[in-house]
Every structure is written in C-alpha cells, then in structure tokens.
Amino acid sequence: MTVKAYGAHAKDKDLEPVQIERRGLKPTDVHIDILYCGVCHSDIHTARSEWGPAKYPVVPGHEIIGRVTAVGNEVTLHKEGDLVGVGCMVDSCRTCHSCQDDLEQYCETGATFTYNSHDPHTGGHTYGGYSESVVVDEAFVLSIPESLDTAKVAPLLCAGITTWSPLKHWNVKKGDKVGVIGLGGLGHMGIKFAHALGAHTVMITRSPDKAGDAEALGADEVLISTDAKQMKEHANSFDFLLNTVPVDHDVNPYLGLMKRDTTMAMVGAIEPLSKVHGGALISKRKNIAGSMIGGIKETQEMLDFCGEHQVLPDVEMIDIQEVNKAWERVVDADVKYRFVIDMASLKK
Ligand code: NAP
Ligand code: ZN
Ligand code: ZN
C-alpha cells in the first residue's frame, strides 16, 4: 500500500513529502500506524551521506511508536490495538552466533536496519518512521509499557538502548563514577540511566550553559571539558566513560580521566578517529571500545525497566513540517534533548 512520508532525495536536499510503498502483511508481520517518531543524529548523518553514499530517497526515523492495526495469521507476540515500538533494526539472519546470543545488531551477515538498508522483501531499501505506517516482522516489534507517557517514549528505541546497552555490558553499578560525554539525545539518556543504576554520574560537556539541565537530568556533577583545571581535578578517577560525541575529536583528554583498567565506550563518532596516544592506554591498561544500539531482548528489558522506574526522555514535540529546522538545531547541539515528531501532523 502507498503511504505518506517525509524523505530526502539527495544529500544536499531538505526533507519533503514523499509517497512510499509498504508491503502487504506476511504471516509473521505486524502493521503499525505510527503515532510518534524521534529524531536521531543518525538520521541526519545518513540522509546527508556522511556515512558513505545513501540510497535515495532516504526516509529516516528509527525511534517509532505506534498502534498495531493488523497482524498476519501466524503472529503471537502482538495483537491489534497494542502500543508497540520499532527501533533501529527490522530483521536479521536469526541463525548466526550473534543472533543466537540475542545480539542481532551484530548479525554476522548484517542486520536489516529500519531505514536505508537493503530490504529483502522488496529488493529495494528500507524506509523509516518519518511516515504514516510501517510493516515489521513481529520478532522485531517491541512492547511499550502502557504506564509510560506515549508522547515521550519514542527516543528510548535508539537513544535509550544505545546508552543502556554499554552501561549494562560494562557492568556499571552503584557507587561507580561514570562520565557521559556530550549532552544531546544519547547523552541525556546516558545520564538518566547511569543515575538510575546508582552510579555517581558526571556530565562531561563543552557547553557550560547546559550545566543546570544536566543536574536536573540526574548528574551529580558537571565537568566542563574545555576547562583544563577541572579536567585535571578529575584525572584518573572514572570507572567508565560513555562517549556520545557525533564526530571525530581528540579523545586523549578523556583518556586522562580514566582509572587503571577502565573503558571508554564510543557510541557517537562512526568515522576515523584522531590519533590516540598509545602511552595513555599503555600506562594504565586502559581500553577504548565501541558499542552499537542493543539486541531486541535487551531493548525490551530496557523498556520494562523504564516502565517500572518511570525513566523517560525529555522531548520537544514538533510537527513533521518543522523537521528541517529541527535538524539544523541538532547539528548546532541545540536540542533539549530529543525532538519527537507528532506523526498526526503528516495528515495536515
Ligand atoms: P546529538 O543530539 O547531536 O548530541 C551530541 C552531543 O555531543 C552534542 O549535543 C554536544 O554536546 C556534543 N558534541 C557535538 N559536537 C561535538 C564536538 N565537535 N566535540 C565535542 N562534543 C560535541 O546527537 P545524538 O543523537 O545524541 O547522537 C550522537 C551520536 O551517536 C551521533 O553520531 C549518532 O549518529 C550516533 N549514534 C550511534 C548509535 C550507536 O548504535 N552507536 C546509535 C544512535 C546514534 P555538548 O554541547 O554537551 O558538548
Ligand atoms: Zn539513532
Ligand atoms: Zn545473524
């Protein structure tokens, strides 16, 4: 069926109304009418071909919340009327060792991502959530706790799981000193989760004007990364760093903040990184690691945790017609702290 969407036709073009095709229901498919879709910096990187040539038109959006309107005849996990979510992936091989370990994001043959990925069903490429509806295999559809505010929950599907997964993987626990670098969409969820897990949470930002907000989000301390004196005071003191900076930058000053045997997990810059000083790693057996979103099982665990503890993103709601302006604000690091598109505006 043909549905309304917003997409970009070239790397230097604004998003504009487009029409896309959604496949008919297969036996294990769920048809979802989209209510809300979050705006991730990855949407911008992709549409602008910053991660290599994109497939156009790009219809971005991988923080999708909606209601199930129809299910295929073999679907058992979801039913009509359910509040559901779709994150960054819509399928994977399901048989490789990563898929068997519930780590579909690391699928050995490559997961099918929600947008701009080869779509085995159509032979074309996938279209994301800046659209009226989506059809997804039930195994990649998440259940959203009804206790959560539907209008705010969308960013958990990417910003949420991308920060939750490394905090859990590196076993952040009560009393650890955890630094979150960059206060944007991912960073603000990193602060909320580290705080909720009982860590002593430090917001590390270039933007002194974000300090008050960082504390309101749950930071115990704010460290201004451009202030050499403050950086020195925190030297060799962190148990874990979560780096959400979206572009290449000098990571060496952050390495200086870490204790012996600790890790800085990179989740932001997906591009070559500037030179890392080997001595900074060798002298105290430090690690730089990476982490990509999270598996479906872990995403459901995160959503259930948020339902239980009322952890929700701070969002600014926009109509789809405002999305190009919102993208400029994301690029300018002026988002508080995630834009969510009210998809009802697509009908205007
Ligand atoms: P965002 O909202 O733009 O936030 C990034 C923050 O980083 C900014 O608010 C800013 O915070 C800081 N920053 C920006 N430019 C910087 C620079 N040159 N040097 C130092 N700090 C800088 O972006 P987001 O949506 O949170 O996404 C962050 C990155 O993660 C993007 O690259 C996105 O594509 C990527 N991502 C990765 C995954 C994954 O699976 N690994 C998943 C989702 C997104 P301050 O003002 O506080 O300094
Ligand atoms: Zn994202
Ligand atoms: Zn696989």
mmCIF file of C-alpha atoms in Angstrom, residues 83-341:
data_model
loop_
_atom_site.group_PDB
_atom_site.id
_atom_site.type_symbol
_atom_site.label_atom_id
_atom_site.label_comp_id
_atom_site.label_asym_id
_atom_site.label_seq_id
_atom_site.Cartn_x
_atom_site.Cartn_y
_atom_site.Cartn_z
ATOM 1 C CA LEU A 83 1.104 0.013 21.831
ATOM 2 C CA VAL A 84 4.387 -1.013 20.206
ATOM 3 C CA GLY A 85 7.779 0.303 19.200
ATOM 4 C CA VAL A 86 10.301 -0.278 16.428
ATOM 5 C CA GLY A 87 13.938 0.712 16.869
ATOM 6 C CA CYS A 88 16.949 0.626 14.582
ATOM 7 C CA MET A 89 16.513 -2.903 13.191
ATOM 8 C CA VAL A 90 13.655 -4.684 11.428
ATOM 9 C CA ASP A 91 15.284 -8.069 10.755
ATOM 10 C CA SER A 92 18.467 -10.163 10.894
ATOM 11 C CA CYS A 93 19.550 -13.674 9.825
ATOM 12 C CA ARG A 94 18.453 -15.126 13.212
ATOM 13 C CA THR A 95 20.832 -18.090 12.889
ATOM 14 C CA CYS A 96 24.391 -16.773 13.276
ATOM 15 C CA HIS A 97 26.104 -16.836 16.662
ATOM 16 C CA SER A 98 25.399 -13.151 17.315
ATOM 17 C CA CYS A 99 21.682 -13.585 16.554
ATOM 18 C CA GLN A 100 21.614 -16.746 18.687
ATOM 19 C CA ASP A 101 23.144 -14.690 21.513
ATOM 20 C CA ASP A 102 20.315 -12.085 21.211
ATOM 21 C CA LEU A 103 22.774 -9.599 19.706
ATOM 22 C CA GLU A 104 21.044 -9.123 16.344
ATOM 23 C CA GLN A 105 22.682 -5.709 15.937
ATOM 24 C CA TYR A 106 25.967 -7.557 15.383
ATOM 25 C CA CYS A 107 24.437 -10.138 12.976
ATOM 26 C CA GLU A 108 27.287 -11.749 11.027
ATOM 27 C CA THR A 109 25.527 -11.240 7.695
ATOM 28 C CA GLY A 110 24.337 -7.762 8.635
ATOM 29 C CA ALA A 111 21.034 -6.867 10.271
ATOM 30 C CA THR A 112 18.339 -5.189 8.202
ATOM 31 C CA PHE A 113 18.236 -1.670 9.578
ATOM 32 C CA THR A 114 14.993 0.287 9.756
ATOM 33 C CA TYR A 115 15.973 2.716 7.023
ATOM 34 C CA ASN A 116 18.472 2.811 4.167
ATOM 35 C CA SER A 117 19.223 -0.908 4.439
ATOM 36 C CA HIS A 118 18.736 -3.491 1.669
ATOM 37 C CA ASP A 119 15.136 -4.703 2.005
ATOM 38 C CA PRO A 120 14.958 -8.436 1.202
ATOM 39 C CA HIS A 121 11.153 -8.195 0.857
ATOM 40 C CA THR A 122 11.102 -5.562 -1.884
ATOM 41 C CA GLY A 123 14.613 -5.739 -3.324
ATOM 42 C CA GLY A 124 14.825 -2.005 -2.740
ATOM 43 C CA HIS A 125 15.796 -0.312 0.522
ATOM 44 C CA THR A 126 14.008 0.130 3.837
ATOM 45 C CA TYR A 127 12.069 3.261 4.773
ATOM 46 C CA GLY A 128 11.909 4.503 8.364
ATOM 47 C CA GLY A 129 9.436 6.080 10.706
ATOM 48 C CA TYR A 130 9.006 9.581 9.263
ATOM 49 C CA SER A 131 5.885 8.024 7.722
ATOM 50 C CA GLU A 132 2.260 7.074 8.351
ATOM 51 C CA SER A 133 2.746 3.380 8.945
ATOM 52 C CA VAL A 134 5.236 0.538 8.841
ATOM 53 C CA VAL A 135 5.132 -3.250 8.421
ATOM 54 C CA VAL A 136 7.619 -5.200 10.551
ATOM 55 C CA ASP A 137 8.152 -8.855 11.453
ATOM 56 C CA GLU A 138 6.788 -9.476 14.959
ATOM 57 C CA ALA A 139 10.207 -10.568 16.282
ATOM 58 C CA PHE A 140 11.498 -7.009 15.818
ATOM 59 C CA VAL A 141 8.483 -5.251 17.355
ATOM 60 C CA LEU A 142 8.807 -4.152 20.985
ATOM 61 C CA SER A 143 6.017 -3.955 23.572
ATOM 62 C CA ILE A 144 5.699 -0.494 25.130
ATOM 63 C CA PRO A 145 4.587 -0.394 28.776
ATOM 64 C CA GLU A 146 1.249 1.465 28.896
ATOM 65 C CA SER A 147 2.453 3.103 32.147
ATOM 66 C CA LEU A 148 4.795 5.333 30.094
ATOM 67 C CA ASP A 149 3.756 8.640 28.507
ATOM 68 C CA THR A 150 3.241 7.668 24.855
ATOM 69 C CA ALA A 151 4.316 11.078 23.573
ATOM 70 C CA LYS A 152 7.737 10.843 25.239
ATOM 71 C CA VAL A 153 8.715 7.226 24.904
ATOM 72 C CA ALA A 154 9.996 7.115 21.267
ATOM 73 C CA PRO A 155 13.648 8.092 21.934
ATOM 74 C CA LEU A 156 14.096 5.015 24.123
ATOM 75 C CA LEU A 157 14.130 2.930 20.927
ATOM 76 C CA CYS A 158 17.530 4.310 19.856
ATOM 77 C CA ALA A 159 18.978 6.905 22.264
ATOM 78 C CA GLY A 160 17.735 4.769 25.159
ATOM 79 C CA ILE A 161 19.053 1.373 24.141
ATOM 80 C CA THR A 162 22.326 2.762 22.734
ATOM 81 C CA THR A 163 23.234 4.137 26.156
ATOM 82 C CA TRP A 164 21.631 1.386 28.265
ATOM 83 C CA SER A 165 23.470 -1.436 26.489
ATOM 84 C CA PRO A 166 27.066 -0.266 27.182
ATOM 85 C CA LEU A 167 26.220 0.704 30.767
ATOM 86 C CA LYS A 168 24.953 -2.845 31.336
ATOM 87 C CA HIS A 169 27.683 -4.556 29.294
ATOM 88 C CA TRP A 170 30.453 -2.837 31.269
ATOM 89 C CA ASN A 171 28.566 -3.598 34.452
ATOM 90 C CA VAL A 172 28.032 -0.071 35.761
ATOM 91 C CA LYS A 173 26.812 -0.360 39.310
ATOM 92 C CA LYS A 174 26.016 1.572 42.432
ATOM 93 C CA GLY A 175 28.900 3.763 43.552
ATOM 94 C CA ASP A 176 30.833 3.710 40.258
ATOM 95 C CA LYS A 177 31.957 7.089 38.948
ATOM 96 C CA VAL A 178 30.564 7.301 35.404
ATOM 97 C CA GLY A 179 31.121 10.095 32.900
ATOM 98 C CA VAL A 180 28.793 10.762 29.961
ATOM 99 C CA ILE A 181 30.432 12.879 27.239
ATOM 100 C CA GLY A 182 28.158 15.146 25.135
ATOM 101 C CA LEU A 183 24.723 16.296 26.265
ATOM 102 C CA GLY A 184 22.470 15.602 23.297
ATOM 103 C CA GLY A 185 19.879 12.916 22.629
ATOM 104 C CA LEU A 186 22.083 9.985 23.633
ATOM 105 C CA GLY A 187 23.903 11.838 26.396
ATOM 106 C CA HIS A 188 20.757 12.833 28.241
ATOM 107 C CA MET A 189 19.589 9.213 28.327
ATOM 108 C CA GLY A 190 23.077 8.126 29.422
ATOM 109 C CA ILE A 191 22.794 10.471 32.403
ATOM 110 C CA LYS A 192 19.320 9.219 33.305
ATOM 111 C CA PHE A 193 20.322 5.551 33.116
ATOM 112 C CA ALA A 194 23.654 5.907 34.931
ATOM 113 C CA HIS A 195 21.832 7.782 37.691
ATOM 114 C CA ALA A 196 19.033 5.179 37.812
ATOM 115 C CA LEU A 197 21.651 2.403 38.135
ATOM 116 C CA GLY A 198 23.059 4.146 41.210
ATOM 117 C CA ALA A 199 26.309 5.458 39.716
ATOM 118 C CA HIS A 200 27.931 8.737 40.709
ATOM 119 C CA THR A 201 27.126 10.403 37.405
ATOM 120 C CA VAL A 202 29.183 13.179 35.824
ATOM 121 C CA MET A 203 28.058 15.104 32.739
ATOM 122 C CA ILE A 204 31.111 15.977 30.632
ATOM 123 C CA THR A 205 30.176 18.804 28.251
ATOM 124 C CA ARG A 206 31.667 21.659 26.249
ATOM 125 C CA SER A 207 28.575 23.741 26.967
ATOM 126 C CA PRO A 208 28.586 25.418 30.403
ATOM 127 C CA ASP A 209 25.019 26.642 29.795
ATOM 128 C CA LYS A 210 23.807 23.023 29.887
ATOM 129 C CA ALA A 211 25.046 22.517 33.486
ATOM 130 C CA GLY A 212 21.715 23.263 35.170
ATOM 131 C CA ASP A 213 19.852 20.939 32.832
ATOM 132 C CA ALA A 214 22.423 18.185 33.353
ATOM 133 C CA GLU A 215 21.830 18.291 37.098
ATOM 134 C CA ALA A 216 18.069 18.238 36.586
ATOM 135 C CA LEU A 217 18.528 15.143 34.387
ATOM 136 C CA GLY A 218 20.339 13.355 37.224
ATOM 137 C CA ALA A 219 24.000 14.354 37.014
ATOM 138 C CA ASP A 220 25.728 14.554 40.396
ATOM 139 C CA GLU A 221 28.452 16.739 38.916
ATOM 140 C CA VAL A 222 29.131 18.644 35.707
ATOM 141 C CA LEU A 223 32.623 18.733 34.209
ATOM 142 C CA ILE A 224 33.343 21.331 31.521
ATOM 143 C CA SER A 225 35.689 19.556 29.121
ATOM 144 C CA THR A 226 37.254 22.783 27.836
ATOM 145 C CA ASP A 227 38.359 23.799 31.358
ATOM 146 C CA ALA A 228 41.855 22.339 31.850
ATOM 147 C CA LYS A 229 41.794 22.918 35.615
ATOM 148 C CA GLN A 230 38.542 20.996 36.061
ATOM 149 C CA MET A 231 39.799 18.190 33.812
ATOM 150 C CA LYS A 232 42.931 17.897 35.975
ATOM 151 C CA GLU A 233 40.892 17.709 39.166
ATOM 152 C CA HIS A 234 39.047 14.678 37.741
ATOM 153 C CA ALA A 235 42.185 12.940 36.384
ATOM 154 C CA ASN A 236 42.424 9.158 36.968
ATOM 155 C CA SER A 237 39.074 8.995 38.733
ATOM 156 C CA PHE A 238 36.427 7.494 36.408
ATOM 157 C CA ASP A 239 35.302 3.856 36.374
ATOM 158 C CA PHE A 240 33.592 4.172 32.988
ATOM 159 C CA LEU A 241 33.127 6.747 30.226
ATOM 160 C CA LEU A 242 30.341 6.802 27.642
ATOM 161 C CA ASN A 243 31.354 8.954 24.673
ATOM 162 C CA THR A 244 28.404 10.204 22.563
ATOM 163 C CA VAL A 245 30.221 12.922 20.576
ATOM 164 C CA PRO A 246 28.909 12.577 16.986
ATOM 165 C CA VAL A 247 32.100 13.494 15.120
ATOM 166 C CA ASP A 248 35.836 12.879 15.290
ATOM 167 C CA HIS A 249 37.502 14.721 18.170
ATOM 168 C CA ASP A 250 40.587 14.485 20.362
ATOM 169 C CA VAL A 251 39.875 11.603 22.764
ATOM 170 C CA ASN A 252 43.207 11.889 24.622
ATOM 171 C CA PRO A 253 41.962 14.384 27.249
ATOM 172 C CA TYR A 254 39.172 11.945 28.156
ATOM 173 C CA LEU A 255 41.629 9.039 28.484
ATOM 174 C CA GLY A 256 43.340 11.078 31.172
ATOM 175 C CA LEU A 257 40.156 10.985 33.234
ATOM 176 C CA MET A 258 40.060 7.190 33.462
ATOM 177 C CA LYS A 259 41.315 4.949 36.268
ATOM 178 C CA ARG A 260 43.513 1.932 35.593
ATOM 179 C CA ASP A 261 41.735 -0.959 33.771
ATOM 180 C CA THR A 262 38.681 1.030 32.795
ATOM 181 C CA THR A 263 36.880 1.538 29.480
ATOM 182 C CA MET A 264 35.643 4.409 27.380
ATOM 183 C CA ALA A 265 32.816 3.136 25.149
ATOM 184 C CA MET A 266 32.447 5.069 21.902
ATOM 185 C CA VAL A 267 28.874 5.237 20.599
ATOM 186 C CA GLY A 268 28.941 8.514 18.653
ATOM 187 C CA ALA A 269 31.611 9.070 16.017
ATOM 188 C CA ILE A 270 31.296 6.461 13.266
ATOM 189 C CA GLU A 271 34.319 7.662 11.318
ATOM 190 C CA PRO A 272 38.116 7.559 11.611
ATOM 191 C CA LEU A 273 39.241 8.864 14.995
ATOM 192 C CA SER A 274 42.101 11.272 15.505
ATOM 193 C CA LYS A 275 45.343 9.906 16.815
ATOM 194 C CA VAL A 276 45.116 8.139 20.154
ATOM 195 C CA HIS A 277 48.249 8.365 22.265
ATOM 196 C CA GLY A 278 49.381 4.786 22.871
ATOM 197 C CA GLY A 279 51.012 5.856 26.105
ATOM 198 C CA ALA A 280 47.663 6.961 27.503
ATOM 199 C CA LEU A 281 46.355 3.414 27.041
ATOM 200 C CA ILE A 282 49.517 1.509 27.961
ATOM 201 C CA SER A 283 50.382 3.365 31.131
ATOM 202 C CA LYS A 284 47.253 2.252 32.961
ATOM 203 C CA ARG A 285 45.907 -0.660 30.863
ATOM 204 C CA LYS A 286 43.017 1.466 29.595
ATOM 205 C CA ASN A 287 40.505 0.420 26.935
ATOM 206 C CA ILE A 288 38.716 2.194 24.138
ATOM 207 C CA ALA A 289 35.730 0.173 22.950
ATOM 208 C CA GLY A 290 32.656 0.605 20.769
ATOM 209 C CA SER A 291 29.020 -0.324 21.129
ATOM 210 C CA MET A 292 26.108 -0.341 18.704
ATOM 211 C CA ILE A 293 22.465 0.001 19.825
ATOM 212 C CA GLY A 294 21.348 -3.214 21.589
ATOM 213 C CA GLY A 295 19.597 -6.508 20.842
ATOM 214 C CA ILE A 296 15.819 -6.953 20.806
ATOM 215 C CA LYS A 297 15.748 -8.849 24.133
ATOM 216 C CA GLU A 298 17.882 -6.188 25.822
ATOM 217 C CA THR A 299 15.734 -3.409 24.313
ATOM 218 C CA GLN A 300 12.627 -4.993 25.814
ATOM 219 C CA GLU A 301 14.405 -5.260 29.197
ATOM 220 C CA MET A 302 15.304 -1.559 28.986
ATOM 221 C CA LEU A 303 11.712 -0.613 28.120
ATOM 222 C CA ASP A 304 10.391 -2.685 31.027
ATOM 223 C CA PHE A 305 12.935 -1.035 33.372
ATOM 224 C CA CYS A 306 11.743 2.383 32.168
ATOM 225 C CA GLY A 307 8.118 1.352 32.719
ATOM 226 C CA GLU A 308 8.891 0.245 36.252
ATOM 227 C CA HIS A 309 11.066 3.237 37.210
ATOM 228 C CA GLN A 310 9.334 5.905 35.083
ATOM 229 C CA VAL A 311 12.510 6.754 33.169
ATOM 230 C CA LEU A 312 11.524 8.889 30.173
ATOM 231 C CA PRO A 313 13.368 11.113 27.693
ATOM 232 C CA ASP A 314 12.978 14.908 27.789
ATOM 233 C CA VAL A 315 11.417 15.734 24.466
ATOM 234 C CA GLU A 316 10.461 18.689 22.328
ATOM 235 C CA MET A 317 7.436 17.833 20.178
ATOM 236 C CA ILE A 318 7.368 19.075 16.597
ATOM 237 C CA ASP A 319 5.184 18.730 13.517
ATOM 238 C CA ILE A 320 6.780 16.997 10.537
ATOM 239 C CA GLN A 321 6.707 20.301 8.643
ATOM 240 C CA GLU A 322 9.284 21.643 11.166
ATOM 241 C CA VAL A 323 11.734 18.775 10.765
ATOM 242 C CA ASN A 324 14.331 20.559 8.590
ATOM 243 C CA LYS A 325 14.611 23.329 11.177
ATOM 244 C CA ALA A 326 14.899 20.745 13.943
ATOM 245 C CA TRP A 327 17.752 19.017 12.098
ATOM 246 C CA GLU A 328 19.705 22.283 11.977
ATOM 247 C CA ARG A 329 19.256 22.624 15.731
ATOM 248 C CA VAL A 330 20.536 19.076 16.298
ATOM 249 C CA VAL A 331 23.637 19.847 14.228
ATOM 250 C CA ASP A 332 24.133 23.017 16.307
ATOM 251 C CA ALA A 333 23.924 20.926 19.539
ATOM 252 C CA ASP A 334 20.796 22.899 20.446
ATOM 253 C CA VAL A 335 18.324 20.149 21.269
ATOM 254 C CA LYS A 336 16.645 19.711 24.654
ATOM 255 C CA TYR A 337 17.092 16.832 24.498
ATOM 256 C CA ARG A 338 15.341 14.925 21.752
ATOM 257 C CA PHE A 339 12.941 16.065 19.063
ATOM 258 C CA VAL A 340 9.892 13.856 18.635
ATOM 259 C CA ILE A 341 7.669 14.233 15.584
#
